[in-house]
Coordinates of C-alpha atoms in Angstrom, one line a residue:
Chain A
M1407 CA -0.1 -149.7 96.2
S1408 CA 2.7 -149.4 99.1
V1409 CA 0.4 -150.9 102.1
N1410 CA 1.2 -154.5 100.8
N1411 CA 5.0 -153.9 102.6
F1412 CA 2.8 -152.9 105.3
T1413 CA 3.7 -155.2 108.7
E1414 CA 3.2 -154.4 112.2
P1415 CA 6.2 -154.0 114.4
K1416 CA 5.5 -153.4 117.9
F1417 CA 6.7 -150.0 118.0
L1418 CA 4.2 -149.1 115.7
V1419 CA 1.3 -149.8 118.1
G1420 CA 0.9 -146.1 119.0
P1421 CA 0.6 -144.4 115.8
I1422 CA -1.4 -147.0 114.8
L1423 CA -3.8 -147.0 117.4
R1424 CA -3.8 -143.5 116.8
V1425 CA -4.2 -142.9 113.1
L1426 CA -7.0 -145.9 113.4
N1427 CA -9.8 -143.4 115.5
R1428 CA -8.9 -140.6 113.0
V1429 CA -9.2 -143.1 110.3
R1430 CA -12.4 -144.2 111.5
R1431 CA -13.9 -140.9 111.2
Q1432 CA -12.3 -140.0 107.8
Y1433 CA -13.3 -143.1 106.5
I1434 CA -17.6 -141.6 107.0
Q1435 CA -16.7 -138.5 105.1
N1436 CA -14.5 -139.4 102.3
P1437 CA -14.0 -143.8 102.0
V1438 CA -11.6 -143.3 98.8
S1439 CA -8.9 -141.1 100.0
T1440 CA -8.6 -142.1 103.4
L1441 CA -7.1 -145.4 102.8
H1442 CA -4.3 -143.2 100.6
T1443 CA -4.0 -140.9 104.5
L1444 CA -3.7 -143.8 106.0
C1445 CA -0.1 -144.9 103.9
N1446 CA 0.3 -141.0 104.3
D1447 CA 0.6 -141.6 107.8
V1448 CA 2.0 -144.5 109.0
V1449 CA 4.1 -145.1 106.3
C1450 CA 5.7 -142.0 105.5
K1451 CA 8.2 -142.6 108.4
M1452 CA 9.5 -145.8 106.8
F1453 CA 9.9 -144.8 102.7
R1454 CA 12.1 -141.8 101.7
N1455 CA 9.6 -140.5 98.8
Q1456 CA 6.5 -143.1 99.0
Y1457 CA 5.4 -141.6 95.1
D1458 CA 8.8 -142.9 93.8
T1459 CA 7.1 -146.8 93.1
D1460 CA 6.0 -145.9 90.1
V1461 CA 6.9 -144.1 87.3
T1462 CA 3.3 -142.9 86.8
T1463 CA 3.2 -141.4 89.5
W1464 CA 3.6 -137.8 90.7
S1465 CA 5.1 -136.4 93.6
P1466 CA 3.2 -133.7 95.0
A1467 CA 5.5 -131.7 93.7
G1468 CA 5.4 -132.8 90.4
R1469 CA 8.3 -134.9 89.9
L1470 CA 8.1 -137.9 89.0
F1471 CA 11.3 -139.9 91.2
Q1472 CA 11.5 -142.9 88.8
V1473 CA 13.3 -140.6 85.7
E1474 CA 14.7 -138.6 88.6
Y1475 CA 16.5 -141.9 89.7
A1476 CA 17.4 -142.9 86.0
M1477 CA 19.1 -140.0 86.0
E1478 CA 21.1 -140.7 89.2
A1479 CA 22.4 -144.1 87.2
V1480 CA 23.9 -141.7 84.5
K1481 CA 26.1 -140.0 86.8
Q1482 CA 26.6 -143.1 88.8
G1483 CA 28.6 -144.4 85.2
S1484 CA 32.3 -143.1 84.0
A1485 CA 32.7 -140.1 82.4
A1486 CA 32.1 -138.9 78.6
I1487 CA 33.0 -135.6 76.9
G1488 CA 31.6 -134.2 74.5
L1489 CA 32.6 -131.5 72.0
R1490 CA 31.7 -129.9 68.9
S1491 CA 33.3 -127.3 66.4
K1492 CA 31.6 -126.0 63.2
S1493 CA 32.8 -129.0 61.0
H1494 CA 33.4 -132.1 63.9
V1495 CA 32.8 -133.2 66.4
V1496 CA 34.7 -135.2 69.5
L1497 CA 33.7 -138.0 71.7
A1498 CA 36.1 -139.3 74.9
C1499 CA 35.1 -141.2 78.0
V1500 CA 37.0 -143.1 80.3
N1501 CA 37.4 -146.8 80.0
K1502 CA 38.4 -148.8 83.6
A1503 CA 37.8 -152.4 83.2
N1504 CA 36.7 -154.0 86.5
S1505 CA 39.8 -156.0 86.8
E1506 CA 43.2 -156.1 84.9
L1507 CA 41.6 -160.0 84.0
S1508 CA 38.4 -158.1 81.6
S1509 CA 38.4 -156.1 79.1
H1510 CA 37.2 -152.2 78.7
Q1511 CA 33.2 -151.5 78.8
K1512 CA 32.5 -150.2 75.5
K1513 CA 31.4 -147.1 75.9
I1514 CA 31.4 -145.3 72.8
F1515 CA 29.2 -146.7 69.5
K1516 CA 29.5 -145.7 65.6
V1517 CA 26.0 -145.0 64.9
D1518 CA 26.6 -145.0 61.0
D1519 CA 29.2 -142.8 58.9
H1520 CA 27.7 -139.4 59.9
V1521 CA 26.6 -140.0 63.4
G1522 CA 28.6 -141.8 66.6
V1523 CA 27.2 -141.5 70.7
A1524 CA 29.1 -142.1 73.8
I1525 CA 27.3 -143.3 76.5
A1526 CA 26.9 -143.7 80.3
G1527 CA 25.2 -145.1 83.0
L1528 CA 23.5 -148.2 82.0
T1529 CA 25.7 -150.0 79.2
A1530 CA 23.3 -152.5 78.4
D1531 CA 20.3 -149.6 77.8
G1532 CA 23.0 -147.8 75.7
R1533 CA 23.8 -151.0 73.8
V1534 CA 20.0 -151.7 72.9
L1535 CA 19.4 -147.6 72.1
S1536 CA 22.4 -148.0 69.6
R1537 CA 20.8 -150.3 67.8
Y1538 CA 17.7 -148.7 67.6
M1539 CA 19.3 -145.4 66.4
R1540 CA 21.7 -147.5 63.8
N1541 CA 18.5 -149.2 62.6
E1542 CA 17.3 -145.9 62.1
C1543 CA 19.4 -144.8 60.4
I1544 CA 19.8 -147.5 57.8
N1545 CA 16.4 -147.8 57.4
Y1546 CA 16.2 -143.4 55.9
F1547 CA 19.1 -144.4 54.0
Y1548 CA 17.5 -147.7 52.5
T1549 CA 14.1 -145.3 51.1
Y1550 CA 16.0 -141.8 50.9
E1551 CA 19.6 -142.8 49.6
S1552 CA 20.9 -139.8 52.3
Q1553 CA 21.9 -139.7 55.6
L1554 CA 19.5 -139.1 58.7
P1555 CA 19.8 -135.4 59.7
V1556 CA 21.7 -136.1 63.6
G1557 CA 18.8 -133.7 64.9
R1558 CA 15.7 -135.6 63.8
L1559 CA 17.7 -138.9 65.0
V1560 CA 17.8 -138.1 68.0
V1561 CA 14.2 -136.2 68.4
Q1562 CA 13.1 -139.5 67.2
L1563 CA 15.4 -141.3 70.7
A1564 CA 14.5 -138.7 72.8
D1565 CA 10.4 -139.3 72.0
K1566 CA 11.5 -143.3 72.3
A1567 CA 12.6 -142.4 76.1
Q1568 CA 9.3 -140.6 77.1
V1569 CA 7.2 -143.8 75.9
C1570 CA 9.7 -144.9 79.3
T1571 CA 7.9 -142.3 81.7
Q1572 CA 4.8 -143.0 80.4
R1573 CA 4.0 -146.6 80.9
S1574 CA 3.2 -148.2 84.0
W1575 CA 4.6 -151.3 82.7
K1576 CA 8.0 -149.8 81.6
R1577 CA 11.1 -148.1 83.2
P1578 CA 13.4 -145.3 82.1
Y1579 CA 16.3 -146.0 80.2
G1580 CA 19.0 -145.4 82.6
V1581 CA 21.8 -144.0 80.7
G1582 CA 22.5 -140.8 79.5
L1583 CA 24.0 -140.0 75.5
L1584 CA 25.7 -138.3 73.8
V1585 CA 25.0 -137.6 70.3
G1586 CA 27.5 -136.2 68.1
G1587 CA 26.9 -136.4 64.0
L1588 CA 26.2 -133.5 60.9
D1589 CA 23.3 -133.1 59.0
E1590 CA 23.0 -130.1 56.3
S1591 CA 24.4 -127.6 58.6
G1592 CA 27.5 -128.7 59.8
A1593 CA 28.5 -130.6 63.1
H1594 CA 26.3 -130.9 66.0
L1595 CA 26.1 -132.2 69.5
Y1596 CA 23.2 -133.8 71.1
Y1597 CA 22.1 -135.1 75.4
N1598 CA 19.8 -137.7 75.6
C1599 CA 18.3 -137.9 78.7
P1600 CA 16.2 -140.8 80.7
S1601 CA 13.7 -138.0 81.3
G1602 CA 13.5 -137.9 77.4
N1603 CA 14.6 -134.4 77.2
Y1604 CA 17.4 -133.6 75.1
F1605 CA 19.2 -130.2 74.6
E1606 CA 22.1 -129.2 72.0
Y1607 CA 25.8 -128.4 73.3
Q1608 CA 28.6 -127.2 72.5
A1609 CA 30.6 -129.1 74.7
F1610 CA 29.1 -131.3 77.4
A1611 CA 30.0 -134.3 80.3
I1612 CA 28.1 -136.9 82.1
G1613 CA 28.9 -139.7 84.4
S1614 CA 31.2 -139.7 87.7
R1615 CA 33.3 -136.9 88.3
S1616 CA 32.0 -134.9 85.4
Q1617 CA 32.2 -131.7 86.8
A1618 CA 35.4 -131.3 86.8
A1619 CA 35.0 -132.0 83.0
K1620 CA 32.3 -129.2 82.9
T1621 CA 34.3 -126.7 85.0
Y1622 CA 37.4 -126.8 82.3
L1623 CA 35.3 -126.8 79.5
E1624 CA 33.1 -123.8 80.7
R1625 CA 36.5 -121.7 80.6
K1626 CA 37.2 -122.3 77.2
F1627 CA 34.0 -123.4 75.0
V1628 CA 33.6 -120.2 73.0
S1629 CA 37.3 -121.1 71.4
F1630 CA 36.0 -124.3 70.1
M1631 CA 33.3 -123.3 67.0
A1632 CA 36.1 -122.0 65.2
S1633 CA 38.7 -124.9 66.8
S1634 CA 40.8 -127.1 64.2
R1635 CA 40.0 -130.7 64.5
E1636 CA 43.0 -131.2 66.4
N1637 CA 43.2 -128.5 68.9
L1638 CA 39.4 -130.4 69.6
I1639 CA 40.9 -133.6 70.3
K1640 CA 43.8 -131.8 72.8
D1641 CA 40.3 -130.4 74.7
A1642 CA 39.1 -133.1 74.7
L1643 CA 42.0 -134.5 76.3
F1644 CA 42.5 -132.0 78.7
A1645 CA 39.1 -132.5 79.9
L1646 CA 38.9 -136.2 80.0
R1647 CA 41.9 -135.5 82.9
E1648 CA 40.1 -133.3 84.4
T1649 CA 38.2 -136.3 85.4
L1650 CA 40.6 -138.6 86.5
Q1651 CA 41.3 -136.3 90.1
G1652 CA 45.0 -136.5 89.5
E1653 CA 45.1 -139.9 88.1
K1654 CA 47.8 -140.2 85.0
L1655 CA 45.8 -140.0 81.7
T1656 CA 47.3 -143.4 79.3
S1657 CA 45.5 -144.3 76.0
S1658 CA 44.7 -147.8 77.9
A1659 CA 41.9 -146.0 80.1
C1660 CA 40.4 -144.0 77.2
T1661 CA 38.9 -144.3 74.2
I1662 CA 38.8 -140.8 72.0
A1663 CA 36.5 -141.2 68.6
V1664 CA 36.2 -138.5 65.6
V1665 CA 33.5 -136.8 63.3
G1666 CA 33.5 -134.4 60.8
V1667 CA 32.3 -132.8 57.8
G1668 CA 34.3 -135.1 54.9
E1669 CA 35.6 -137.8 57.6
A1670 CA 33.4 -141.1 59.2
F1671 CA 33.1 -141.9 62.4
H1672 CA 36.0 -143.4 64.2
I1673 CA 37.5 -144.3 66.6
L1674 CA 40.8 -143.4 67.5
D1675 CA 43.4 -146.2 67.7
Q1676 CA 45.3 -146.9 71.1
E1677 CA 49.0 -145.6 69.0
T1678 CA 47.1 -142.5 68.2
V1679 CA 46.0 -141.7 71.6
Q1680 CA 49.0 -142.1 72.9
A1681 CA 51.3 -139.9 70.7
L1682 CA 48.2 -137.7 71.3
I1683 CA 49.1 -137.6 75.0
N1684 CA 52.4 -137.6 74.5
E1685 CA 52.5 -134.9 71.9
F1686 CA 50.4 -132.4 74.0
E1687 CA 52.2 -133.8 77.4
I1688 CA 48.7 -134.3 79.0
A1689 CA 49.6 -137.1 81.1
G1690 CA 49.5 -135.8 84.3
E1691 CA 52.3 -134.6 86.4
E1692 CA 52.6 -135.8 90.5
A1693 CA 53.1 -132.3 90.7
A1694 CA 49.8 -130.9 89.2
A1695 CA 48.3 -132.8 91.2
P1696 CA 47.1 -131.2 94.6
D1697 CA 45.9 -128.4 92.5
Q1698 CA 43.2 -130.0 90.5
A1699 CA 42.5 -132.6 93.6
G1700 CA 41.6 -129.0 95.6
V1701 CA 39.1 -128.4 92.8
D1702 CA 38.1 -131.9 92.8
E1703 CA 36.6 -132.9 95.8
P1704 CA 33.8 -130.8 96.5
S1705 CA 32.8 -131.0 93.1
A1706 CA 32.8 -135.2 93.7
A1707 CA 30.8 -134.6 96.4
D1708 CA 28.3 -133.2 94.8
D1709 CA 27.9 -136.1 92.3
Q1710 CA 27.6 -138.7 94.3
A1711 CA 25.5 -137.5 97.2
A1712 CA 22.8 -135.1 95.5
P1713 CA 20.2 -135.5 97.5
V1714 CA 17.1 -134.8 95.2
D1715 CA 14.6 -133.8 97.2
Q1716 CA 16.6 -130.6 98.2
S1717 CA 18.3 -129.4 94.7
A1718 CA 15.7 -128.3 91.8
A1719 CA 14.7 -131.5 89.7
P1720 CA 17.6 -131.9 86.9
M1721 CA 14.8 -132.5 84.2
D1722 CA 13.4 -129.2 85.3
M1723 CA 16.5 -127.4 83.7
Chain B
M910 CA -22.2 -165.1 23.6
N911 CA -23.7 -161.8 26.1
S912 CA -21.9 -158.7 27.1
F913 CA -21.8 -160.1 31.0
D914 CA -19.6 -162.6 30.3
S915 CA -17.1 -160.5 27.7
N916 CA -16.8 -157.6 31.0
P917 CA -13.8 -159.6 32.8
A918 CA -15.2 -157.8 36.0
T919 CA -18.3 -159.6 36.3
N920 CA -17.4 -162.8 35.2
S921 CA -15.5 -164.5 38.2
L922 CA -14.4 -167.8 35.7
I923 CA -12.5 -164.9 34.2
S924 CA -11.2 -163.0 36.7
S925 CA -12.1 -163.0 41.1
E926 CA -13.4 -160.3 42.7
A927 CA -10.0 -160.1 43.9
D928 CA -8.4 -158.7 40.5
S929 CA -10.8 -155.1 40.6
Q930 CA -8.7 -154.5 43.8
R931 CA -5.4 -153.9 42.1
T932 CA -4.8 -152.6 38.4
L933 CA -4.3 -154.6 35.1
Y934 CA -4.4 -151.9 32.8
P935 CA -4.3 -147.9 32.4
Y936 CA -7.5 -146.2 31.4
V937 CA -6.7 -142.5 30.7
T938 CA -2.7 -141.6 30.0
G939 CA -0.4 -139.4 29.4
T940 CA 2.3 -139.7 26.6
S941 CA 6.4 -139.2 26.9
V942 CA 8.4 -136.2 29.2
V943 CA 11.2 -135.4 28.1
G944 CA 13.9 -133.8 30.6
I945 CA 17.5 -132.4 30.4
K946 CA 20.3 -130.7 32.8
Y947 CA 21.3 -127.5 31.5
K948 CA 23.6 -124.4 33.0
D949 CA 21.2 -123.0 35.8
G950 CA 19.6 -126.4 36.7
I951 CA 16.8 -128.5 34.7
L952 CA 14.1 -128.5 32.2
L953 CA 11.2 -130.8 31.5
A954 CA 8.6 -131.0 29.1
A955 CA 5.5 -132.8 28.8
D956 CA 2.2 -132.0 26.4
M957 CA -1.1 -131.5 27.8
G958 CA -2.4 -134.5 26.6
G959 CA -5.0 -137.3 28.4
S960 CA -5.7 -139.8 25.7
Y961 CA -8.9 -142.7 27.2
G962 CA -7.4 -145.1 24.8
S963 CA -7.3 -143.9 21.3
T964 CA -9.3 -141.0 21.7
L965 CA -7.1 -137.8 22.1
R966 CA -9.5 -136.9 25.0
Y967 CA -8.2 -134.4 27.6
K968 CA -6.0 -131.5 26.3
S969 CA -6.0 -129.3 29.2
V970 CA -3.7 -131.9 31.8
E971 CA -1.4 -131.2 33.6
R972 CA 1.5 -133.5 34.1
L973 CA 4.6 -130.8 35.0
K974 CA 4.0 -130.7 39.1
P975 CA 7.0 -128.9 41.5
V976 CA 7.6 -130.7 44.5
G977 CA 8.7 -129.0 47.7
K978 CA 11.4 -126.6 47.2
H979 CA 14.0 -128.5 45.4
S980 CA 12.1 -130.6 42.9
L981 CA 10.1 -131.1 39.6
I982 CA 8.1 -134.1 39.0
G983 CA 7.0 -135.8 35.4
A984 CA 4.5 -138.1 34.8
S985 CA 3.6 -140.3 31.8
G986 CA 0.7 -142.8 32.1
E987 CA -2.3 -143.2 34.2
I988 CA -3.1 -140.1 35.2
S989 CA -4.6 -141.0 38.4
D990 CA -1.8 -142.8 39.5
F991 CA 0.1 -139.8 38.9
Q992 CA -2.5 -137.8 41.2
E993 CA -2.2 -140.8 43.8
I994 CA 1.7 -140.2 43.7
M995 CA 1.1 -136.4 43.8
R996 CA -0.5 -136.9 47.0
Y997 CA 2.0 -139.5 48.4
L998 CA 4.3 -136.9 47.8
D999 CA 2.3 -133.8 49.3
D1000 CA 2.2 -135.9 52.2
L1001 CA 6.3 -136.2 52.4
I1002 CA 7.1 -132.5 52.1
L1003 CA 4.3 -131.6 54.6
S1004 CA 6.4 -133.9 57.3
D1005 CA 9.9 -133.0 55.5
N1006 CA 8.2 -129.6 56.9
M1007 CA 7.1 -129.7 60.2
W1008 CA 10.5 -130.9 61.3
D1009 CA 11.1 -127.3 61.2
D1010 CA 14.5 -127.7 61.4
G1011 CA 17.0 -126.6 58.5
N1012 CA 17.0 -129.9 56.7
S1013 CA 14.9 -130.6 53.5
L1014 CA 14.8 -133.6 51.3
G1015 CA 16.2 -133.0 48.0
P1016 CA 15.3 -134.3 44.5
K1017 CA 17.9 -137.3 44.9
E1018 CA 15.9 -138.1 48.2
V1019 CA 12.1 -137.6 46.5
H1020 CA 13.6 -139.8 43.7
N1021 CA 15.0 -142.5 45.9
Y1022 CA 11.3 -142.9 48.2
L1023 CA 9.5 -142.3 44.6
T1024 CA 11.3 -145.6 43.4
R1025 CA 11.0 -147.9 46.9
V1026 CA 6.7 -147.2 45.8
M1027 CA 7.4 -147.8 42.6
Y1028 CA 9.0 -151.6 43.4
N1029 CA 6.7 -152.2 46.7
R1030 CA 3.7 -151.6 44.2
R1031 CA 4.9 -153.8 42.0
N1032 CA 5.9 -156.6 44.0
K1033 CA 1.7 -156.7 45.4
F1034 CA 1.2 -157.0 41.7
N1035 CA -0.3 -153.4 41.9
P1036 CA 1.2 -151.0 40.3
L1037 CA 1.4 -147.0 39.7
W1038 CA 1.0 -147.1 36.4
N1039 CA 3.6 -144.1 35.5
S1040 CA 6.9 -143.6 34.5
L1041 CA 8.3 -140.8 36.1
V1042 CA 11.0 -137.9 35.6
L1043 CA 12.6 -136.2 38.8
G1044 CA 15.2 -133.1 38.3
G1045 CA 15.9 -130.7 40.4
V1046 CA 18.5 -128.4 42.1
K1047 CA 20.1 -128.6 45.3
N1048 CA 22.8 -126.7 47.1
G1049 CA 24.1 -126.3 43.0
Q1050 CA 24.3 -130.1 42.9
K1051 CA 21.9 -130.6 39.8
Y1052 CA 19.8 -133.9 39.3
L1053 CA 18.3 -135.9 37.0
G1054 CA 16.2 -139.3 37.5
T1055 CA 13.9 -141.4 36.0
V1056 CA 11.7 -143.7 38.0
S1057 CA 9.2 -146.7 35.8
M1058 CA 6.3 -148.5 37.1
I1059 CA 8.0 -151.6 37.8
G1060 CA 11.2 -150.1 39.7
V1061 CA 13.6 -149.3 37.2
H1062 CA 15.4 -146.4 37.9
Y1063 CA 18.5 -144.3 37.2
E1064 CA 20.3 -140.7 36.5
D1065 CA 21.4 -139.2 33.7
N1066 CA 22.3 -136.0 31.6
H1067 CA 19.3 -136.2 29.7
V1068 CA 16.2 -139.0 30.5
A1069 CA 12.7 -139.5 28.9
T1070 CA 9.9 -141.8 28.9
G1071 CA 7.8 -143.8 26.8
F1072 CA 8.5 -142.7 23.4
G1073 CA 10.7 -140.2 23.9
N1074 CA 13.1 -142.7 24.9
H1075 CA 12.7 -144.2 21.6
L1076 CA 12.6 -141.0 19.6
A1077 CA 14.4 -138.0 21.8
R1078 CA 16.9 -139.8 23.4
P1079 CA 19.1 -140.1 20.1
L1080 CA 18.6 -136.6 19.5
L1081 CA 19.7 -135.4 22.6
R1082 CA 22.7 -137.7 22.5
D1083 CA 24.1 -135.8 19.9
E1084 CA 22.9 -132.6 20.8
W1085 CA 22.9 -132.5 24.9
R1086 CA 26.6 -130.4 26.3
E1087 CA 27.3 -129.2 29.6
N1088 CA 25.5 -125.8 30.9
L1089 CA 23.4 -125.6 27.3
T1090 CA 22.2 -122.0 27.8
F1091 CA 18.3 -121.6 29.2
E1092 CA 17.5 -120.5 25.3
E1093 CA 19.5 -123.6 24.0
G1094 CA 18.2 -125.8 26.4
V1095 CA 14.5 -125.0 25.5
I1096 CA 15.2 -124.8 21.6
L1097 CA 16.8 -128.9 22.1
L1098 CA 13.3 -130.0 24.1
E1099 CA 11.2 -128.2 21.4
K1100 CA 12.7 -129.9 19.0
C1101 CA 12.0 -133.1 20.7
M1102 CA 8.1 -132.5 21.2
R1103 CA 8.0 -131.6 17.6
V1104 CA 9.7 -134.5 16.5
L1105 CA 7.5 -136.7 18.8
L1106 CA 4.1 -134.7 17.6
Y1107 CA 5.2 -135.8 14.4
R1108 CA 5.3 -139.4 15.1
D1109 CA 3.5 -140.2 18.5
R1110 CA 0.0 -140.7 17.7
S1111 CA -0.9 -140.3 21.4
A1112 CA 0.7 -136.5 21.2
V1113 CA -1.0 -133.1 20.7
N1114 CA 0.0 -129.4 20.3
K1115 CA -0.8 -128.3 23.5
L1116 CA 2.6 -128.6 25.9
Q1117 CA 4.6 -127.2 28.9
I1118 CA 7.6 -126.3 29.5
A1119 CA 9.1 -126.4 33.7
K1120 CA 12.7 -125.2 34.8
I1121 CA 14.1 -125.5 37.8
T1122 CA 17.0 -123.6 39.7
E1123 CA 18.2 -123.3 42.4
E1124 CA 15.9 -120.2 43.1
G1125 CA 12.6 -122.2 42.4
V1126 CA 10.0 -123.2 39.9
T1127 CA 8.4 -122.1 36.8
I1128 CA 6.1 -123.8 34.6
S1129 CA 5.3 -121.9 31.5
P1130 CA 2.1 -121.4 30.5
P1131 CA 0.9 -124.3 27.6
Y1132 CA 1.5 -122.9 24.2
S1133 CA 1.5 -124.8 20.7
L1134 CA 4.3 -125.7 18.7
K1135 CA 4.9 -124.9 14.9
T1136 CA 4.3 -127.8 12.5
F1137 CA 5.2 -127.9 9.2
W1138 CA 3.0 -130.8 6.5
N1139 CA 3.8 -129.2 3.2
F1140 CA 7.2 -131.8 2.8
S1141 CA 6.9 -133.2 -0.4
A1142 CA 8.0 -136.7 0.5
F1143 CA 4.6 -135.9 2.4
E1144 CA 2.4 -135.7 -1.1
N1145 CA 1.2 -138.4 -2.7
P1146 CA 3.0 -141.0 -0.5
T1147 CA 1.5 -143.8 -2.5
H1148 CA 3.2 -142.4 -5.5
G1149 CA 5.8 -145.3 -5.9
A1150 CA 3.4 -148.2 -4.3
E1151 CA 1.4 -150.6 -7.1
G1152 CA -1.4 -151.6 -6.0
S1153 CA -2.0 -148.7 -3.0
W1154 CA -4.5 -145.2 -3.0

């Protein structure tokens, strides 16, 4: 219980004495809840949420704050975008290195010939989950000589994430996964959340400044289902540019991957991506920057300062 | 020498207690299964006999069964192990259906699953004493394969188990062709089954033919083949053998 952190600086003496009297009276009636009430009155001024220590503690409003904080970690990661047509899925992400000396963080993983994943959040957690997905795909292929349908893979992944929301000795995975893959009915894009929820999407974006990309995708998603492979990649690059807030889009700062019916999952190499950027003239002019900045600023504030207690809990959507 | 010693299960000098936990020999067995691909799908044929050693004891054993929507299985060998395999497959198909997601296991997947099961049991020295034929159609693709009790598996346009390999497959190698009609396929299978009936001592004259197409599975009711035993070569068979009767 949080009582362990309780210390007695002078300014708390007044409230404590008042509370102690009340506690004395309450204790006679109900010893068990008295301790809880004590924490309530004295300690609540010190922590934002006193129900957020354990993932296995509910808040009175019916929320699991640790899970929501895990989803917060996803929002802090750099942007990842996915879109899909009937036969192809494109995953794109921003790959900024910490300094010129270091290499880029790997955010897109090939899981099998027919499935790939883009992550945002704690990349270590993402790497571990990618390894789990690779194992599942390979074991399925060993038994059935046929590819694990991506719809079944994401359910297994979601069930694995759910376990971490219901064990006091674990913590939720701090990574959001955009899973793109094929099954019998064509190409699919899913988003797997630290809460253990998963949804299928036509197009989606996660990570910091993803709202700008989502706005772009919302305008254009109706045409995606029938889109050609090239147009799908073009739209992915445009959406990616939206998240850069006026910065120049270059192939060194982004990664694109494609999977489709008859096309194994692979990451496009840098020359190909740069050629596509040049062809579609996506780099972004200086003149266009003010327009985008106007759209992006309010949404950037949203991403970073999302007050959890005011809006509806994200996992309730 | 008393009967106590001659029964291996009770004589701990010959066998250990652990032996009673694994299959050493089959008891009630089915004989050959023959399968061919034809224009619309797969045809399988098997008789309905269950032999108890050299006795033709059971004569209504169904050795051809459907598996899910897309597959058909035929088994020869120990009948109780076949029943166990059907239990595994029923569980497998049930779990597959419970996903309820538009994906389903096709004949290739079922064949591979069975291969893994048979091979794993063989590695534990506790085999399922069967030779299986697995056929099916999914999304227009025809599939016909076989698995043995030691896990040997392969696919082909025509397969058989047991005596069928020696008596039926040579006929099929000569007479099978792509896109046989249903009638032609049945005639070809009946020819194979007739030869097996004449020459395999564990065959009985009561068989079923099963068909699987994109639409589904049909297993025929049991029927008999016409046989002819009055070939002149069968009359007076020991005519030229000096000293024989």
